[in-house]
Short mmCIF file of C-alpha atoms in Angstrom, two decimals:
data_model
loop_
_atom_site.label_atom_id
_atom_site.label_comp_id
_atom_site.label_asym_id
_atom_site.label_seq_id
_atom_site.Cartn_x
_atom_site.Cartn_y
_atom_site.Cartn_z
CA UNK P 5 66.93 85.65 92.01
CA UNK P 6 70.33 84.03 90.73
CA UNK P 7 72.11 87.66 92.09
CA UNK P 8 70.63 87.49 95.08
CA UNK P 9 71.68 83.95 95.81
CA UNK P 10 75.62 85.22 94.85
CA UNK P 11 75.37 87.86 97.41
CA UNK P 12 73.65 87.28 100.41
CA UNK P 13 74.03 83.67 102.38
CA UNK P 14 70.88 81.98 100.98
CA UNK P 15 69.78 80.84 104.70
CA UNK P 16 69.23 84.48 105.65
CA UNK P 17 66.72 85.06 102.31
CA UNK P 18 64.27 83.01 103.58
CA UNK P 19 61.31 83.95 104.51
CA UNK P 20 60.54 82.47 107.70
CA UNK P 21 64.29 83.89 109.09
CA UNK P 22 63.58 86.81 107.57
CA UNK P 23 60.43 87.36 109.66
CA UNK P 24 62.47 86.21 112.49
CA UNK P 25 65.19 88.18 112.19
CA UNK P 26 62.53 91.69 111.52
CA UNK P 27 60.85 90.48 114.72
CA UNK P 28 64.19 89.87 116.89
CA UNK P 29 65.18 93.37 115.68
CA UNK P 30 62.01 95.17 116.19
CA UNK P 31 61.45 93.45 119.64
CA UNK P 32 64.58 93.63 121.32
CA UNK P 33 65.60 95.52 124.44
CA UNK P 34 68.79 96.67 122.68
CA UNK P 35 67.66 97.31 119.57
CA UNK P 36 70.48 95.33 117.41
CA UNK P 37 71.11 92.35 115.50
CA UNK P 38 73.97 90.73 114.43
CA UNK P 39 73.90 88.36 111.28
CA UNK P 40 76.71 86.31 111.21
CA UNK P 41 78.68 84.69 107.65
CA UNK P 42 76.05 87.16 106.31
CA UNK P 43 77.59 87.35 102.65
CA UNK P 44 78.43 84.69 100.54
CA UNK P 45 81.90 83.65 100.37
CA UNK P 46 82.05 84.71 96.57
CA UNK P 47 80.26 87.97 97.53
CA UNK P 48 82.08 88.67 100.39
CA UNK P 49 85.69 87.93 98.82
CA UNK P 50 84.77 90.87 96.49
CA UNK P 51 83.90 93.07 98.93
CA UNK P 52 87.15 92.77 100.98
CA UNK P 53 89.11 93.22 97.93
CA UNK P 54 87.11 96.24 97.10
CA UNK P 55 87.87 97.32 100.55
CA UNK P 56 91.70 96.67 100.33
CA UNK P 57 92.14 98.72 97.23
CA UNK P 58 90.86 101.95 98.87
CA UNK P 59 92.80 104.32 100.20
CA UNK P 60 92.56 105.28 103.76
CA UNK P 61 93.60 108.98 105.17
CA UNK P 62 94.40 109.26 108.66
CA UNK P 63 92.06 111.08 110.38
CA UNK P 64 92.96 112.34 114.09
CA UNK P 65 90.84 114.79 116.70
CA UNK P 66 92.16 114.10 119.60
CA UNK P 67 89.37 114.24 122.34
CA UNK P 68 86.85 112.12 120.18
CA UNK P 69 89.28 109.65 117.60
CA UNK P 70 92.18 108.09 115.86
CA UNK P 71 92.15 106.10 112.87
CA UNK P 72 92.25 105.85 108.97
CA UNK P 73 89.11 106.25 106.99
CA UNK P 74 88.15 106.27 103.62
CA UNK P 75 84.18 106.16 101.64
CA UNK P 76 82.66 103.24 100.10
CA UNK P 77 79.09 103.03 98.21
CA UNK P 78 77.49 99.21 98.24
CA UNK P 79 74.87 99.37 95.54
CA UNK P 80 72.78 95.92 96.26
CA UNK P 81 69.63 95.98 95.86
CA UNK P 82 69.29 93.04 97.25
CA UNK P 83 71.04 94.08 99.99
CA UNK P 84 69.12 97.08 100.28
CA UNK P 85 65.63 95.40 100.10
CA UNK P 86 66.80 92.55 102.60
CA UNK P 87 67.77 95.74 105.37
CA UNK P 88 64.39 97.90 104.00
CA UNK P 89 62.17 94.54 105.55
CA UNK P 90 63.81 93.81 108.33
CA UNK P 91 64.16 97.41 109.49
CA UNK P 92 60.99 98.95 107.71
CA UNK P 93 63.27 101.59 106.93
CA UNK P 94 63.41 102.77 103.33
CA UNK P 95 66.92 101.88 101.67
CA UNK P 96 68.74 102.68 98.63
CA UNK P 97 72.38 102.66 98.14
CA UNK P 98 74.22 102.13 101.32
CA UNK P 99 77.06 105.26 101.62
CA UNK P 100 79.49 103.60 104.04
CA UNK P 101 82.63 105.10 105.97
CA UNK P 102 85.00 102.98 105.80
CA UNK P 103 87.51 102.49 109.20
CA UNK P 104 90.75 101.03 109.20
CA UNK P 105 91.95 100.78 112.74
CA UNK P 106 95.39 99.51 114.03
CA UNK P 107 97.68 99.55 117.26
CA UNK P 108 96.57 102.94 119.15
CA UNK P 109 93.54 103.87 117.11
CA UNK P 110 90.21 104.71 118.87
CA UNK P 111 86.86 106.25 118.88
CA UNK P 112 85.52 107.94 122.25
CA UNK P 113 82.35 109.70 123.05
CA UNK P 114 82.88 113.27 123.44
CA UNK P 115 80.02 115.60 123.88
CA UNK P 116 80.68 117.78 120.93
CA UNK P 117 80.40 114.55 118.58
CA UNK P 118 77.26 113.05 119.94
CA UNK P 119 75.27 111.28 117.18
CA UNK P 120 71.81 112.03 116.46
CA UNK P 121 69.29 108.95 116.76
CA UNK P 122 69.31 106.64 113.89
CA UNK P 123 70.33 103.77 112.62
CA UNK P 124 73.73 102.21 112.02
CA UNK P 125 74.77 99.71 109.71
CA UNK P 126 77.82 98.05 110.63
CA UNK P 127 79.95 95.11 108.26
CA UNK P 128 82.51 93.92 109.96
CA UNK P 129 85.70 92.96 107.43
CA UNK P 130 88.42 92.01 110.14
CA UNK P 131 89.81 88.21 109.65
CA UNK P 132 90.65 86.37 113.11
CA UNK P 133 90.59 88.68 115.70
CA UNK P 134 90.71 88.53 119.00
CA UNK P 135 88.98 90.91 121.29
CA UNK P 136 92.03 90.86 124.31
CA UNK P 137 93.55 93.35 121.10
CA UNK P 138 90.93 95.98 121.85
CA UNK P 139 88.73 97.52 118.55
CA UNK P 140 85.32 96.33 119.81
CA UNK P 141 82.22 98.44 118.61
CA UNK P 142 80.69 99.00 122.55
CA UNK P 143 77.30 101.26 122.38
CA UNK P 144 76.12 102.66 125.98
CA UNK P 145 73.50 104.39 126.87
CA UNK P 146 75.55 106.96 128.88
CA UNK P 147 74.27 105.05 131.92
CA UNK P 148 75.83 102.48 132.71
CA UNK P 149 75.06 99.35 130.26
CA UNK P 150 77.07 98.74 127.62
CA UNK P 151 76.46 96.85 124.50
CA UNK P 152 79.25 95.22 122.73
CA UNK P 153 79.86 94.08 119.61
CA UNK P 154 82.26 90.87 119.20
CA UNK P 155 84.20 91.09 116.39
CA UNK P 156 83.33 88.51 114.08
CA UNK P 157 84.26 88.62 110.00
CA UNK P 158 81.84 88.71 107.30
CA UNK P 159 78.51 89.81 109.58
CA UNK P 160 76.95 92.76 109.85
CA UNK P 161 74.89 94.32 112.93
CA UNK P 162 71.92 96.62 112.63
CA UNK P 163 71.43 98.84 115.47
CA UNK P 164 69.27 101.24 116.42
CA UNK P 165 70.42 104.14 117.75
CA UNK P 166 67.44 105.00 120.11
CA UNK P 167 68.21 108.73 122.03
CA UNK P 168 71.21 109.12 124.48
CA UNK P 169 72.79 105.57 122.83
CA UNK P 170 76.08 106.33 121.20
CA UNK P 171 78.99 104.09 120.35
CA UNK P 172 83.01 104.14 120.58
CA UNK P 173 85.35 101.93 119.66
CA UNK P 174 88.01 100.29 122.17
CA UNK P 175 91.34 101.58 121.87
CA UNK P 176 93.84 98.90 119.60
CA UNK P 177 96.71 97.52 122.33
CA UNK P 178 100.06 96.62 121.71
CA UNK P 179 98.72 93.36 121.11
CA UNK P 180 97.15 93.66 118.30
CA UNK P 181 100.37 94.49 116.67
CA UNK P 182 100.30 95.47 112.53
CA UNK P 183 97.08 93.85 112.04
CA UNK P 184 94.01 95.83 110.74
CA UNK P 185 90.40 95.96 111.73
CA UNK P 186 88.33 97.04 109.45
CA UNK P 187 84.89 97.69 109.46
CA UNK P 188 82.29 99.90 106.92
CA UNK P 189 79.81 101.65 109.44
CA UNK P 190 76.83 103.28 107.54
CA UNK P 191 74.96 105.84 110.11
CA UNK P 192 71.12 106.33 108.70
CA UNK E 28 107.58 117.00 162.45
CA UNK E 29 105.46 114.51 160.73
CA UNK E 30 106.02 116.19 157.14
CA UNK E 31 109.90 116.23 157.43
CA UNK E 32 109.66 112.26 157.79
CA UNK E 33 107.66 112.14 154.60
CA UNK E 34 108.72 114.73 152.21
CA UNK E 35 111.86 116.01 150.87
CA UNK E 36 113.58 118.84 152.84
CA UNK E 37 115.11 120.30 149.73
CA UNK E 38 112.36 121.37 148.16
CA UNK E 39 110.96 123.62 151.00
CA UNK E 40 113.35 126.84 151.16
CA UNK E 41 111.55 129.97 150.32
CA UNK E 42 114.18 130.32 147.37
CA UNK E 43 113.14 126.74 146.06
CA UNK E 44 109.87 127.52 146.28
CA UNK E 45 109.98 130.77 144.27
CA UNK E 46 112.16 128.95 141.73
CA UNK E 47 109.15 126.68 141.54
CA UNK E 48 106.61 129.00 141.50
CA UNK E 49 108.38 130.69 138.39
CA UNK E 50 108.85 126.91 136.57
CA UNK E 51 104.62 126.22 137.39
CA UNK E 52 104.24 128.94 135.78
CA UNK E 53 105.99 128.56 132.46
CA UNK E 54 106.27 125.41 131.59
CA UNK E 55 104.64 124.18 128.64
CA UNK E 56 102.11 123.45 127.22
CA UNK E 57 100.32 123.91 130.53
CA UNK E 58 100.99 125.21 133.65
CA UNK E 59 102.69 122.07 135.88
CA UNK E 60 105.64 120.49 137.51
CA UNK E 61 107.76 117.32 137.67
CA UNK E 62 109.62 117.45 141.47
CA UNK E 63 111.68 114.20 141.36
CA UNK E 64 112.32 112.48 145.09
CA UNK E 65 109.86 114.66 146.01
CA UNK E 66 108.47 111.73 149.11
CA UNK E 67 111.20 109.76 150.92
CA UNK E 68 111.79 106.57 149.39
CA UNK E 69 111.13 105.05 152.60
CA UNK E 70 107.70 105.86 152.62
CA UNK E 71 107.39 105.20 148.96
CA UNK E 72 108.16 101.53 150.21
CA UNK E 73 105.43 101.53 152.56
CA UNK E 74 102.84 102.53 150.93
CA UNK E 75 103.09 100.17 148.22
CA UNK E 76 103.20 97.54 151.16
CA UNK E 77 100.12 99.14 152.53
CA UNK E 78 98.29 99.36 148.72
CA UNK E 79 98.72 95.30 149.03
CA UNK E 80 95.63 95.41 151.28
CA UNK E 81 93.94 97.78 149.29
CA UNK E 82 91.03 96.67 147.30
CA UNK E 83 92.10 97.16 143.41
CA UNK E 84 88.77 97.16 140.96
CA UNK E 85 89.45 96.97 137.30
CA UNK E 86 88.21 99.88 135.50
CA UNK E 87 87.22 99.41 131.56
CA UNK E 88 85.16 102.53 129.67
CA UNK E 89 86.15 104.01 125.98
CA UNK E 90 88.60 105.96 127.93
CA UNK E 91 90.25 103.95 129.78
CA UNK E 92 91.69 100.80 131.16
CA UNK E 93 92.91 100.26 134.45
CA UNK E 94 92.81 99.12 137.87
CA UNK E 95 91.74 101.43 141.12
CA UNK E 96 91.01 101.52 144.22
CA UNK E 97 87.87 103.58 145.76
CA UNK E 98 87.99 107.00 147.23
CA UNK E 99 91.55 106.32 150.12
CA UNK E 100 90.21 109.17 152.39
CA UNK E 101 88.04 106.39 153.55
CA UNK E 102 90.16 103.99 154.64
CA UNK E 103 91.38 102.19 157.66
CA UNK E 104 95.06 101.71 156.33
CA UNK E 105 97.37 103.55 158.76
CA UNK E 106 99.92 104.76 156.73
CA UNK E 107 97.76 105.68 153.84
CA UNK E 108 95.67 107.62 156.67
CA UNK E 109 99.60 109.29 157.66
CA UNK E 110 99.58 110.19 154.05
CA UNK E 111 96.29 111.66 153.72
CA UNK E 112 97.16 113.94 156.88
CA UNK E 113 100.03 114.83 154.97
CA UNK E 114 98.63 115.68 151.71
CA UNK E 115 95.42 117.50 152.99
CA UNK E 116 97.78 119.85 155.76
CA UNK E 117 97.65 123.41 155.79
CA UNK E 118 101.65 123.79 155.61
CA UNK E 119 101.48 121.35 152.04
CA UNK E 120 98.36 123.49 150.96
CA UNK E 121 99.95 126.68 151.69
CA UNK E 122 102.68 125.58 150.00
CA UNK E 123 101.15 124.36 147.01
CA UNK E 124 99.48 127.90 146.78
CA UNK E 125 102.29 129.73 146.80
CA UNK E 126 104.08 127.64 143.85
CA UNK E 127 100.59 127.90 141.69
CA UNK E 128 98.87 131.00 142.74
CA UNK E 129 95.42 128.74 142.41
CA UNK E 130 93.17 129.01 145.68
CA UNK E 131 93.23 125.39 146.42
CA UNK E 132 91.39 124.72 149.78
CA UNK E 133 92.19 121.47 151.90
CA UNK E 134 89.80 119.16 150.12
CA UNK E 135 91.04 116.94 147.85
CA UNK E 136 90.85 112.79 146.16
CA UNK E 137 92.91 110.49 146.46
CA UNK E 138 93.27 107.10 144.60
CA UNK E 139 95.46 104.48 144.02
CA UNK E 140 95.80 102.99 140.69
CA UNK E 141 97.80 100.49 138.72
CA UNK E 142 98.00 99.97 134.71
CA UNK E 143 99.32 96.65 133.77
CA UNK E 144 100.15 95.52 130.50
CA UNK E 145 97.83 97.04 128.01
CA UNK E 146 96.23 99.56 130.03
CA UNK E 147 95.99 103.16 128.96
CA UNK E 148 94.36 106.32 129.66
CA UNK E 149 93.31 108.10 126.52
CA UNK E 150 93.37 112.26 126.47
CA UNK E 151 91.27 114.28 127.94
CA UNK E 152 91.71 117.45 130.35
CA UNK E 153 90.12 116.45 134.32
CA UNK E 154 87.93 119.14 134.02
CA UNK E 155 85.14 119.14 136.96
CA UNK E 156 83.68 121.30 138.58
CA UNK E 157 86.34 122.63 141.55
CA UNK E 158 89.32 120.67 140.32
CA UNK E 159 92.28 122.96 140.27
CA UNK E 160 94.67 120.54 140.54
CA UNK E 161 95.34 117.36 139.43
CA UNK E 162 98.42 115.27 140.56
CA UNK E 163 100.10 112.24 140.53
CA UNK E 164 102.70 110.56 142.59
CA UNK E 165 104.70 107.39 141.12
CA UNK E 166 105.77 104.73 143.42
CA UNK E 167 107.49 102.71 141.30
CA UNK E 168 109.89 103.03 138.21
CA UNK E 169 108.86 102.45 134.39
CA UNK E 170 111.53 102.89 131.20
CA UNK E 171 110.76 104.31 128.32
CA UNK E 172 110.40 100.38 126.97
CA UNK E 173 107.97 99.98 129.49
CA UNK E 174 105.25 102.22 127.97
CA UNK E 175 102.86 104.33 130.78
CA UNK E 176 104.51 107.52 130.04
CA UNK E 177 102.09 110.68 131.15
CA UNK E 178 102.13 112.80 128.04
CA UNK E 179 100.70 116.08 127.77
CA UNK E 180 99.08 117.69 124.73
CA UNK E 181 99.98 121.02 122.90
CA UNK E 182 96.75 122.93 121.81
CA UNK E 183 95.76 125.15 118.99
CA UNK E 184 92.52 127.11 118.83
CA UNK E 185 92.17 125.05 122.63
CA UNK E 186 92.22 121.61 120.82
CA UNK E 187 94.66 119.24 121.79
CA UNK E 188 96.87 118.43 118.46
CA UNK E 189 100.07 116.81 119.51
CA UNK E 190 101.92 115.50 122.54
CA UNK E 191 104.80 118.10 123.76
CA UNK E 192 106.18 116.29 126.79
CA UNK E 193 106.16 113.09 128.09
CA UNK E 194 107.29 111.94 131.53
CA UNK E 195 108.50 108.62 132.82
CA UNK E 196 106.91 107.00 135.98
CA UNK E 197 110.53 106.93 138.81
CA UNK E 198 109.66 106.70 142.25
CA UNK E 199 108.88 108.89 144.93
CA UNK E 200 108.04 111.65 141.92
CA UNK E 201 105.27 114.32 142.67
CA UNK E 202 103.76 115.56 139.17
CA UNK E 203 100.91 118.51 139.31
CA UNK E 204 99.24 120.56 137.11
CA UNK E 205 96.36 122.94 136.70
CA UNK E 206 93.62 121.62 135.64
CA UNK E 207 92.37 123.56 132.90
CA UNK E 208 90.96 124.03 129.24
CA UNK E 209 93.68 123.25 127.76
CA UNK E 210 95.22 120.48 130.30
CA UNK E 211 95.00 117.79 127.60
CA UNK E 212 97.28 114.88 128.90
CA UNK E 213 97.05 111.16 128.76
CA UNK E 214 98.64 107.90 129.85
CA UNK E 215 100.74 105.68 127.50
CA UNK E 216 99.88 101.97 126.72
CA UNK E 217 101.53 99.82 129.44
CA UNK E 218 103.47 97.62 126.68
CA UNK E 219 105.31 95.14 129.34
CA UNK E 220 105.17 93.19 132.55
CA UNK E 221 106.09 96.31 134.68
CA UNK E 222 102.98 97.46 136.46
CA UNK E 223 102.79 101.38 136.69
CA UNK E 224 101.94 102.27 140.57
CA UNK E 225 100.60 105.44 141.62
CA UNK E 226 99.02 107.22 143.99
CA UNK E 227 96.79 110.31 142.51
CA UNK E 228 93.69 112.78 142.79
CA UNK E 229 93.13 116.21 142.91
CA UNK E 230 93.26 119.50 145.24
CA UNK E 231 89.85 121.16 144.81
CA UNK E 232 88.95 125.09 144.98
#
């Protein structure tokens, strides 16, 4: 239980905010939760150095995105079993794409790169940003309502990615100038 | 004749227009043209002082950023209502038809919009259904500094890969092209105080 404790903020391995948290997600109208300072510091420190040693390959199509990406495996168990309750979704090592956006980087929806439903896992590693830069994670349900994510370090949204909801990523303004946002985005 | 006190005698002599129709044509990557003082700057003035009274609604999606007005055929704005007559007349349709060879019939939208700092329009091609073609007219000047450039994309195997011409906002400028597979374009980041002004839409089939 010591390893868990060094890699998950302890408040969010209790019990009664885990059932909480499994109820919020299961129950809500937009099926997504966002768990904020989710790591612990020690944890989380690791993970961004892990993070910053990787290297990133441009990737560019055009029509659908812009940005650098690069894989990343988190083998937790802990981390696994905490998303396994509150999702009731089996979980084993979590293969992540890693994204490392900066000024004039994007993700649109395009028909050809529609996702499938599932379920994405999203860890946001960006320090101090500010969302007038651009790079927020919006999902829509190609109707009209629009879901966005506020960039926040160190927390990590679970969403559901019920039929016809897909998800792009604001385009990075001039403002934003040579700083990074990075986040690891597993799709299940 | 109401056309001669809005657009630019020069450009109207069967010559010129064949000169055009061979420059639609071939430019690259797509099939367009840039026609410089194309409206009289005098009218360039007053429409901006008409768009004042215009209702501007910003405009946020993954695509874009901007701010726009609704639909101008429907509104009560005199000059912009001179305009329209202008734009939708048989003489500026026939002669848009014999630059393009596209069957373009009178109908067409219109729209005002302006991109402040930050605003952008990402790529993509205008495709709908009876768009032939799409076209923008600048009312007011941008530098290169400025950002808001209208680029337009090179394809391979009809994907867009890389920008192949860019072209800076100046006044009184008429750009068109066909809209098409492969009429990938987009519109720069605004990067500066300078907002980019334009009136645009597209002749339909």
């Amino acid at each position: 239980m010591v390893s868990v404790v060094t890699e998950i903020n302890p408040i969010y391995l209790r019990e009664e905010t885990q059932q909480k948290i499994r109820s919020s997600f299961l129950n809500s109208e937009f099926p997504a939760l966002i768990l904020k300072d989710f790591f612990s510091t020690k944890f989380y420190t690791e993970l961004e150095q892990k993070i910053s040693s990787l290297k990133f390959k441009k990737e560019v199509a055009v029509v659908h995105h812009c940005y650098a990406v690069s894989s990343f495996t988190l083998s937790s168990k802990y981390f696994s079993a905490f998303l396994s309750l509150v999702t009731k979704k089996k979980m084993n090592d979590l293969c992540f794409t890693a994204y490392c956006l900066t000024w004039k980087d994007y993700l649109i929806l395009h028909d050809r790169y529609l996702e499938k439903p599932g379920l994405d896992i999203i860890i946001d590693l960006t320090e101090r940003w500010n969302s007038d830069w651009g790079g927020k994670v919006i999902f829509t349900d190609g109707e009209g309502t629009v879901y966005p994510l506020e960039p926040a370090r160190n927390s990590i949204a679970l969403v559901e990615r019920k039929k016809g909801l897909n998800k792009y990523i604001q385009y990075l303004n001039h403002q934003a100038k040579d700083r990074k946002r990075i986040l690891l985005i597993a799709s299940i | 004749m109401i056309l001669n006190n809005w657009l630019n005698p020069e450009y109207w002599s069967e010559e010129k227009i064949k000169k055009l129709h061979d420059s639609f044509l071939t430019n690259l990557p797509f099939p367009h043209l840039e026609l410089p003082h194309f409206v009289n700057q005098k009218r360039i003035i007053k429409l901006l002082q008409s768009l004042t009274k215009e209702k501007f609604q910003s405009k946020q999606a993954d695509l874009f950023q901007f701010s726009q007005t609704a639909d101008l055929l429907h509104t009560n704005n005199k000059m912009i209502q001179e305009f329209i007559s202008v734009w939708s007349s048989p003489k500026l349709i026939e002669y848009l038809k014999k630059i393009t060879d596209l069957k373009i019939s009178g109908k067409i939208d219109l729209f005002a919009s302006i991109y402040q700092d930050t605003d952008f329009l990402l790529p993509h091609d205008d495709q709908i259904q009876g768009r032939m073609i799409a076209f923008m007219l600048y009312l007011n000047d941008l530098q290169e500094k400025d950002g808001g450039a209208l680029a337009f994309y090179k394809c391979k195997n009809k994907n867009p890969y890389r920008i192949s011409k860019m072209i800076i906002p100046k006044a009184g400028t008429l750009v068109f092209f066909e809209v098409s597979p492969l009429s990938f374009h987009r519109v720069e980041e605004v990067l500066t105080d300078t907002q980019r002004i334009t009136l645009s839409g597209w002749f339909y089939g």
